[in-house]
GROMACS .gro file of C-alpha atoms in nm:
model
  339
    1MET     CA    1  -2.934  -2.287   0.920
    2ALA     CA    2  -2.653  -2.195   0.623
    3LEU     CA    3  -2.579  -1.896   0.792
    4LEU     CA    4  -2.492  -2.009   1.130
    5ARG     CA    5  -2.321  -2.337   0.984
    6ALA     CA    6  -2.103  -2.074   0.799
    7ALA     CA    7  -2.012  -1.904   1.133
    8ILE     CA    8  -1.980  -2.209   1.387
    9GLY     CA    9  -1.677  -2.326   1.066
   10PHE     CA   10  -1.537  -1.963   1.075
   11LEU     CA   11  -1.538  -2.059   1.480
   12SER     CA   12  -1.360  -2.365   1.501
   13LEU     CA   13  -1.053  -2.150   1.353
   14LEU     CA   14  -1.038  -1.985   1.748
   15PRO     CA   15  -0.681  -2.061   1.848
   16ILE     CA   16  -0.557  -1.889   1.546
   17LEU     CA   17  -0.806  -1.564   1.527
   18SER     CA   18  -0.770  -1.218   1.640
   19LEU     CA   19  -1.016  -1.174   1.923
   20SER     CA   20  -1.154  -0.874   1.738
   21LEU     CA   21  -1.219  -1.120   1.451
   22VAL     CA   22  -1.411  -1.452   1.690
   23ALA     CA   23  -1.647  -1.143   1.824
   24SER     CA   24  -1.767  -1.054   1.467
   25VAL     CA   25  -1.821  -1.401   1.380
   26ALA     CA   26  -1.987  -1.478   1.695
   27SER     CA   27  -2.215  -1.230   1.739
   28ILE     CA   28  -2.343  -1.296   1.344
   29ALA     CA   29  -2.394  -1.650   1.492
   30LEU     CA   30  -2.659  -1.489   1.737
   31VAL     CA   31  -2.786  -1.309   1.463
   32ALA     CA   32  -2.842  -1.651   1.253
   33MET     CA   33  -2.996  -1.769   1.614
   34ALA     CA   34  -3.227  -1.487   1.676
   35GLY     CA   35  -3.395  -1.526   1.335
   36GLY     CA   36  -3.168  -1.562   1.025
   37ALA     CA   37  -3.408  -1.799   0.868
   38ARG     CA   38  -3.409  -1.627   0.552
   39ALA     CA   39  -3.007  -1.560   0.557
   40GLN     CA   40  -2.798  -1.712   0.224
   41GLU     CA   41  -2.476  -1.889   0.329
   42ASP     CA   42  -2.345  -1.627   0.053
   43ALA     CA   43  -2.473  -1.326   0.274
   44PHE     CA   44  -2.236  -1.447   0.585
   45PRO     CA   45  -1.919  -1.317   0.439
   46ASN     CA   46  -2.057  -0.974   0.381
   47LEU     CA   47  -2.120  -0.926   0.732
   48ILE     CA   48  -1.758  -0.940   0.803
   49PRO     CA   49  -1.530  -0.627   0.724
   50ALA     CA   50  -1.293  -0.698   0.428
   51ARG     CA   51  -0.984  -0.588   0.599
   52LYS     CA   52  -1.020  -0.810   0.921
   53GLN     CA   53  -1.104  -1.125   0.599
   54PHE     CA   54  -0.786  -1.025   0.359
   55GLY     CA   55  -0.574  -0.889   0.637
   56PHE     CA   56  -0.546  -1.278   0.821
   57VAL     CA   57  -0.467  -1.437   0.480
   58LEU     CA   58  -0.134  -1.618   0.497
   59LYS     CA   59  -0.101  -1.716   0.093
   60ALA     CA   60  -0.149  -1.607  -0.250
   61ALA     CA   61  -0.494  -1.732  -0.416
   62PRO     CA   62  -0.392  -1.992  -0.671
   63MET     CA   63  -0.544  -1.832  -0.993
   64LYS     CA   64  -0.429  -1.639  -1.283
   65PRO     CA   65  -0.244  -1.319  -1.170
   66ARG     CA   66  -0.493  -1.057  -1.231
   67ALA     CA   67  -0.528  -0.690  -1.035
   68ILE     CA   68  -0.902  -0.647  -0.963
   69GLY     CA   69  -1.054  -0.302  -0.914
   70PHE     CA   70  -0.923   0.004  -0.794
   71TYR     CA   71  -0.624   0.070  -0.584
   72THR     CA   72  -0.820   0.159  -0.360
   73ARG     CA   73  -1.067  -0.042  -0.340
   74GLY     CA   74  -1.023  -0.421  -0.516
   75CYS     CA   75  -0.812  -0.713  -0.458
   76LEU     CA   76  -0.535  -0.919  -0.621
   77ALA     CA   77  -0.539  -1.291  -0.754
   78GLY     CA   78  -0.195  -1.501  -0.851
   79ALA     CA   79   0.006  -1.321  -0.650
   80GLU     CA   80   0.371  -1.325  -0.630
   81GLU     CA   81   0.576  -1.267  -0.287
   82MET     CA   82   0.893  -1.028  -0.330
   83PRO     CA   83   1.194  -1.237  -0.236
   84ALA     CA   84   1.298  -1.093   0.128
   85THR     CA   85   1.657  -1.091   0.014
   86GLY     CA   86   1.820  -1.005  -0.320
   87ASP     CA   87   2.124  -0.942  -0.480
   88ALA     CA   88   1.977  -0.562  -0.429
   89TRP     CA   89   1.719  -0.522  -0.207
   90GLN     CA   90   1.622  -0.637   0.142
   91VAL     CA   91   1.223  -0.661   0.241
   92MET     CA   92   1.132  -0.463   0.551
   93ARG     CA   93   0.901  -0.517   0.808
   94PRO     CA   94   0.820  -0.890   0.725
   95SER     CA   95   0.626  -0.964   0.972
   96ARG     CA   96   0.332  -0.746   0.777
   97ASN     CA   97   0.296  -1.034   0.489
   98ARG     CA   98   0.259  -0.749   0.290
   99ALA     CA   99   0.543  -0.847   0.033
  100TRP     CA  100   0.317  -0.957  -0.248
  101GLY     CA  101   0.218  -0.813  -0.579
  102HIS     CA  102   0.102  -0.887  -0.977
  103PRO     CA  103   0.426  -1.043  -1.111
  104THR     CA  104   0.509  -0.697  -1.299
  105LEU     CA  105   0.511  -0.521  -0.972
  106ILE     CA  106   0.762  -0.758  -0.887
  107ARG     CA  107   0.989  -0.769  -1.194
  108TYR     CA  108   0.981  -0.377  -1.172
  109LEU     CA  109   1.077  -0.356  -0.853
  110LYS     CA  110   1.399  -0.638  -0.907
  111TRP     CA  111   1.470  -0.466  -1.226
  112LEU     CA  112   1.482  -0.106  -1.003
  113ALA     CA  113   1.724  -0.287  -0.744
  114ARG     CA  114   1.970  -0.416  -0.965
  115GLU     CA  115   1.975  -0.116  -1.226
  116ALA     CA  116   2.003   0.165  -0.958
  117LYS     CA  117   2.287  -0.048  -0.770
  118ALA     CA  118   2.500  -0.073  -1.133
  119LYS     CA  119   2.405   0.227  -1.298
  120ASP     CA  120   2.363   0.520  -1.035
  121GLY     CA  121   2.574   0.456  -0.770
  122TRP     CA  122   2.242   0.327  -0.516
  123PRO     CA  123   2.359   0.031  -0.253
  124GLY     CA  124   1.995  -0.105  -0.315
  125LEU     CA  125   1.654  -0.070  -0.235
  126LEU     CA  126   1.492  -0.135   0.137
  127ILE     CA  127   1.137  -0.225   0.027
  128GLY     CA  128   0.811  -0.138   0.217
  129ASP     CA  129   0.500  -0.224   0.207
  130LEU     CA  130   0.370  -0.387  -0.143
  131ALA     CA  131   0.037  -0.569  -0.112
  132GLN     CA  132  -0.110  -0.916   0.108
  133PRO     CA  133  -0.132  -1.243  -0.010
  134ARG     CA  134  -0.424  -1.139  -0.189
  135GLY     CA  135  -0.435  -0.774  -0.183
  136GLY     CA  136  -0.758  -0.592  -0.039
  137PRO     CA  137  -0.805  -0.403   0.257
  138MET     CA  138  -0.511  -0.372   0.493
  139LEU     CA  139  -0.612  -0.456   0.868
  140SER     CA  140  -0.414  -0.092   0.967
  141GLY     CA  141  -0.237   0.170   0.722
  142HIS     CA  142  -0.316   0.252   0.347
  143ARG     CA  143  -0.598   0.247   0.168
  144SER     CA  144  -0.483   0.201  -0.139
  145HIS     CA  145  -0.228  -0.155  -0.227
  146GLN     CA  146  -0.472  -0.328  -0.275
  147VAL     CA  147  -0.460  -0.470  -0.615
  148GLY     CA  148  -0.078  -0.560  -0.579
  149LEU     CA  149   0.111  -0.245  -0.852
  150ASP     CA  150   0.153  -0.039  -0.540
  151ALA     CA  151   0.494  -0.041  -0.370
  152ASP     CA  152   0.670   0.121  -0.108
  153VAL     CA  153   1.069   0.217  -0.128
  154TRP     CA  154   1.247   0.350   0.113
  155LEU     CA  155   1.477   0.633   0.095
  156THR     CA  156   1.711   0.522   0.343
  157PRO     CA  157   2.028   0.365   0.167
  158MET     CA  158   2.062  -0.041   0.204
  159PRO     CA  159   2.323  -0.125   0.398
  160PRO     CA  160   2.600  -0.338   0.310
  161ARG     CA  161   2.498  -0.675   0.471
  162VAL     CA  162   2.209  -0.842   0.503
  163LEU     CA  163   2.005  -0.739   0.738
  164THR     CA  164   1.875  -0.992   1.060
  165ARG     CA  165   1.477  -1.029   1.117
  166LYS     CA  166   1.476  -0.819   1.404
  167GLU     CA  167   1.666  -0.534   1.227
  168ARG     CA  168   1.440  -0.535   0.963
  169GLU     CA  169   1.118  -0.458   1.229
  170THR     CA  170   1.303  -0.240   1.427
  171ILE     CA  171   1.531  -0.007   1.161
  172SER     CA  172   1.311   0.317   1.126
  173ALA     CA  173   1.337   0.494   0.754
  174THR     CA  174   1.524   0.853   0.752
  175SER     CA  175   1.294   1.102   0.725
  176MET     CA  176   1.468   1.359   0.397
  177LEU     CA  177   1.275   1.646   0.527
  178ALA     CA  178   1.462   1.995   0.735
  179SER     CA  179   1.109   2.122   0.730
  180ALA     CA  180   0.798   2.123   0.596
  181THR     CA  181   0.899   2.312   0.281
  182ARG     CA  182   1.265   2.165   0.199
  183VAL     CA  183   1.430   1.853   0.262
  184ASN     CA  184   1.782   1.803   0.485
  185ARG     CA  185   2.090   1.859   0.277
  186LYS     CA  186   2.230   1.565   0.538
  187VAL     CA  187   2.081   1.303   0.373
  188TRP     CA  188   1.941   1.369   0.086
  189THR     CA  189   2.205   1.354  -0.187
  190PRO     CA  190   2.220   1.327  -0.566
  191ALA     CA  191   2.208   0.983  -0.568
  192HIS     CA  192   1.811   1.019  -0.440
  193VAL     CA  193   1.780   1.223  -0.784
  194ARG     CA  194   1.933   0.952  -0.986
  195LEU     CA  195   1.707   0.707  -0.795
  196LEU     CA  196   1.394   0.844  -0.845
  197LYS     CA  197   1.476   0.944  -1.205
  198ARG     CA  198   1.561   0.534  -1.321
  199ALA     CA  199   1.226   0.518  -1.106
  200VAL     CA  200   0.982   0.700  -1.334
  201SER     CA  201   1.155   0.603  -1.613
  202ARG     CA  202   0.977   0.280  -1.742
  203PRO     CA  203   0.642   0.288  -1.949
  204GLU     CA  204   0.474   0.065  -1.675
  205VAL     CA  205   0.469   0.322  -1.405
  206GLU     CA  206   0.144   0.532  -1.350
  207ARG     CA  207   0.305   0.793  -1.083
  208ILE     CA  208   0.547   0.814  -0.807
  209PHE     CA  209   0.448   0.976  -0.492
  210VAL     CA  210   0.669   1.191  -0.290
  211HIS     CA  211   0.636   1.469  -0.055
  212PRO     CA  212   0.617   1.804  -0.207
  213ALA     CA  213   0.986   1.905  -0.016
  214ILE     CA  214   1.120   1.668  -0.229
  215LYS     CA  215   0.930   1.714  -0.541
  216LYS     CA  216   1.114   2.059  -0.523
  217ALA     CA  217   1.445   1.934  -0.493
  218LEU     CA  218   1.378   1.704  -0.746
  219CYS     CA  219   1.285   2.050  -1.009
  220GLU     CA  220   1.560   2.206  -0.873
  221ALA     CA  221   1.824   1.923  -0.943
  222ALA     CA  222   1.692   1.863  -1.283
  223GLY     CA  223   1.793   2.161  -1.462
  224PRO     CA  224   1.625   2.207  -1.797
  225ASP     CA  225   1.538   1.849  -1.835
  226LYS     CA  226   1.201   1.809  -1.657
  227HIS     CA  227   0.968   1.622  -1.887
  228TRP     CA  228   1.040   1.292  -1.658
  229LEU     CA  229   0.889   1.499  -1.292
  230ALA     CA  230   0.529   1.471  -1.518
  231LYS     CA  231   0.454   1.128  -1.317
  232ILE     CA  232   0.633   1.217  -0.987
  233ARG     CA  233   0.341   1.352  -0.769
  234PRO     CA  234   0.328   1.540  -0.470
  235PHE     CA  235   0.141   1.421  -0.186
  236TRP     CA  236   0.074   1.384   0.212
  237GLY     CA  237   0.384   1.229   0.372
  238HIS     CA  238   0.620   1.022   0.166
  239TYR     CA  239   0.914   1.152   0.308
  240TYR     CA  240   1.068   0.841   0.413
  241HIS     CA  241   0.963   0.676   0.135
  242PHE     CA  242   0.826   0.673  -0.217
  243HIS     CA  243   0.537   0.508  -0.397
  244VAL     CA  244   0.539   0.363  -0.679
  245ARG     CA  245   0.216   0.303  -0.857
  246LEU     CA  246   0.205   0.072  -1.206
  247ARG     CA  247  -0.027   0.060  -1.474
  248CYS     CA  248  -0.336  -0.155  -1.491
  249PRO     CA  249  -0.106  -0.460  -1.704
  250PRO     CA  250  -0.213  -0.457  -2.062
  251GLY     CA  251  -0.478  -0.672  -2.140
  252VAL     CA  252  -0.629  -0.749  -1.735
  253ALA     CA  253  -0.968  -0.680  -1.769
  254GLY     CA  254  -1.109  -0.592  -1.436
  255CYS     CA  255  -0.824  -0.408  -1.337
  256ARG     CA  256  -0.985   0.010  -1.359
  257ALA     CA  257  -0.698   0.242  -1.414
  258GLN     CA  258  -0.635   0.582  -1.238
  259ALA     CA  259  -0.656   0.927  -1.412
  260ALA     CA  260  -0.347   1.022  -1.649
  261PRO     CA  261  -0.078   1.210  -1.447
  262PRO     CA  262  -0.044   1.551  -1.561
  263THR     CA  263   0.213   1.567  -1.868
  264GLU     CA  264   0.411   1.935  -1.714
  265PRO     CA  265   0.642   1.916  -1.458
  266ARG     CA  266   0.418   2.153  -1.240
  267CYS     CA  267   0.733   2.334  -1.043
  268ASP     CA  268   0.523   2.633  -0.978
  269LYS     CA  269   0.263   2.677  -0.876
  270GLU     CA  270   0.115   2.328  -0.782
  271LEU     CA  271   0.451   2.359  -0.529
  272ALA     CA  272   0.361   2.664  -0.388
  273HIS     CA  273  -0.015   2.548  -0.299
  274TRP     CA  274   0.082   2.246  -0.146
  275PHE     CA  275   0.356   2.474   0.040
  276LYS     CA  276   0.044   2.703   0.138
  277LEU     CA  277  -0.102   2.401   0.290
  278LEU     CA  278   0.172   2.239   0.468
  279THR     CA  279   0.263   2.591   0.651
  280ARG     CA  280  -0.109   2.705   0.690
  281LYS     CA  281  -0.160   2.778   1.065
  282PRO     CA  282  -0.430   2.540   1.279
  283LYS     CA  283  -0.789   2.661   1.272
  284ALA     CA  284  -0.926   2.808   1.610
  285ALA     CA  285  -1.111   2.472   1.785
  286LYS     CA  286  -1.490   2.530   1.667
  287LYS     CA  287  -1.778   2.421   1.946
  288LYS     CA  288  -1.831   2.058   1.988
  289LYS     CA  289  -2.052   1.927   1.731
  290LYS     CA  290  -2.206   1.614   1.770
  291LYS     CA  291  -2.037   1.307   1.640
  292ARG     CA  292  -2.138   1.146   1.275
  293LYS     CA  293  -2.269   0.823   1.321
  294PRO     CA  294  -1.923   0.615   1.160
  295ARG     CA  295  -1.983   0.485   0.838
  296PRO     CA  296  -1.992   0.134   0.827
  297PRO     CA  297  -1.690  -0.081   0.778
  298LEU     CA  298  -1.650  -0.205   0.396
  299THR     CA  299  -1.727  -0.541   0.304
  300LEU     CA  300  -1.720  -0.810   0.043
  301ALA     CA  301  -2.014  -0.654  -0.103
  302GLY     CA  302  -1.818  -0.302  -0.152
  303LEU     CA  303  -1.576  -0.496  -0.394
  304PRO     CA  304  -1.583  -0.665  -0.741
  305LYS     CA  305  -1.753  -0.993  -0.694
  306ARG     CA  306  -1.459  -1.158  -0.822
  307CYS     CA  307  -1.298  -1.089  -0.473
  308ALA     CA  308  -1.505  -1.299  -0.324
  309GLN     CA  309  -1.384  -1.580  -0.505
  310VAL     CA  310  -1.007  -1.448  -0.425
  311LEU     CA  311  -1.096  -1.516  -0.096
  312GLY     CA  312  -1.185  -1.829  -0.193
  313TYR     CA  313  -1.591  -1.833  -0.060
  314ASP     CA  314  -1.617  -2.109  -0.352
  315LYS     CA  315  -1.476  -2.370  -0.121
  316PRO     CA  316  -1.567  -2.430   0.250
  317PRO     CA  317  -1.506  -2.178   0.555
  318LEU     CA  318  -1.272  -2.426   0.720
  319LEU     CA  319  -1.000  -2.493   0.431
  320ARG     CA  320  -0.971  -2.080   0.401
  321GLN     CA  321  -0.605  -2.017   0.559
  322VAL     CA  322  -0.560  -1.728   0.806
  323ALA     CA  323  -0.305  -1.565   0.969
  324PRO     CA  324  -0.161  -1.531   1.343
  325ARG     CA  325  -0.311  -1.240   1.551
  326GLY     CA  326   0.073  -1.148   1.526
  327ASN     CA  327   0.030  -1.010   1.128
  328ASP     CA  328  -0.148  -0.723   1.234
  329ILE     CA  329   0.062  -0.429   1.332
  330ALA     CA  330  -0.038  -0.052   1.337
  331LEU     CA  331   0.153   0.150   1.125
  332PRO     CA  332   0.362   0.474   1.251
  333ILE     CA  333   0.271   0.733   1.031
  334ARG     CA  334  -0.128   0.766   0.923
  335ARG     CA  335  -0.132   0.772   0.533
  336PRO     CA  336  -0.432   0.992   0.343
  337PRO     CA  337  -0.603   0.845   0.050
  338HIS     CA  338  -0.483   0.922  -0.263
  339SER     CA  339  -0.585   1.096  -0.499
   0.00000   0.00000   0.00000
C-alpha cells in the first residue's frame, strides 16, 4: 500500500501536472491496487520516466553544488541560475527553465561574455540551454546537458538593447552555413573566430562542439597557430550555436569525465571524413522491416543513486515542486547524442 499512497500523493497535484505525467501516475496506482502488495515505496519513482520527473522541477536542490554522473546520464545538486540579463549577456528561451548550471559553468559564462565584449569586439552573448534546475534528462531536445557542465551559446551577436521576454522566446538564431561544407561569409566574421578562440582558452573547458564547416573556417582563419583548435570538435548540428562542455570540477566525487579530446588540431583527414558523411547521397529505401520494440524509458534506476536524493525522494512526494505544463517546449532542431 505504500506504493499506492505515493501514487495518490502525486495525483493530488493534478492542477499543475501535464496530462501525460498524470496518466503515468494513474496507471501506477492501478497496478498497485491490482496486486502491488510486495511493492516498495522506493520503487515508485522508478516507474515514471526520469525526464518527466526532472523536467517538471522548478527549483534547484538545496544541497552542496555537485555534478553527478556523466554528461548524458546524471543530475545536478546545488545548481546556480544564470541571471536572465547581464552587462554582456542575455538568456534566451526563458520559459524552458534551462538556465541552471554548476557554479563553475555560471562563472565561466560570465567571464566569457565580459572578456569577449571587452577584448574581441563581440557585443554580448545570447545564451541558450544550460541544464534544468536539478539537471537530469530533459523533456525534449538534448541527451547531454544533464550535470550542469554544458552550455549552448548562440553564434548570433547580442543586439544593443535588452530583449523583451517575447523576443527571447521567438527570435531565431542565425545559421552560419552556406552549404553543408562551408560557412556563409555574409554572417560569419573574424569576430566569430576571436570569440571561439577565447571560449576554448580556459583550462576548465573540456571541449567545444561546432558544425564541421565551422571547424573548417576556424582552421582556415587560424594560420600556423592551430594548437587551440584541438578542443574544437566537429559534430552534427551546431551551426547556429556552439556547445561548451566543461571538465568535472576538481575534487567532485561522482562526476565522470569524458575521454580526453585529441591533442592535435585535426584540420585535414577528420574534416574530410565529416564532409563525406554530410554530402553522401541518401540510401535507397529498403523493404520495410518489422518495427523494433522501443526501448523502455530511462528511469531513476538508470541514473546514479544520488539523483533520487537530488529529486527529493528522501521527503514526502507532496513536498516536491513541479513546473506547469508550459515548460514542456519542443526544440525545433534534432540534437543527436554527443560522442
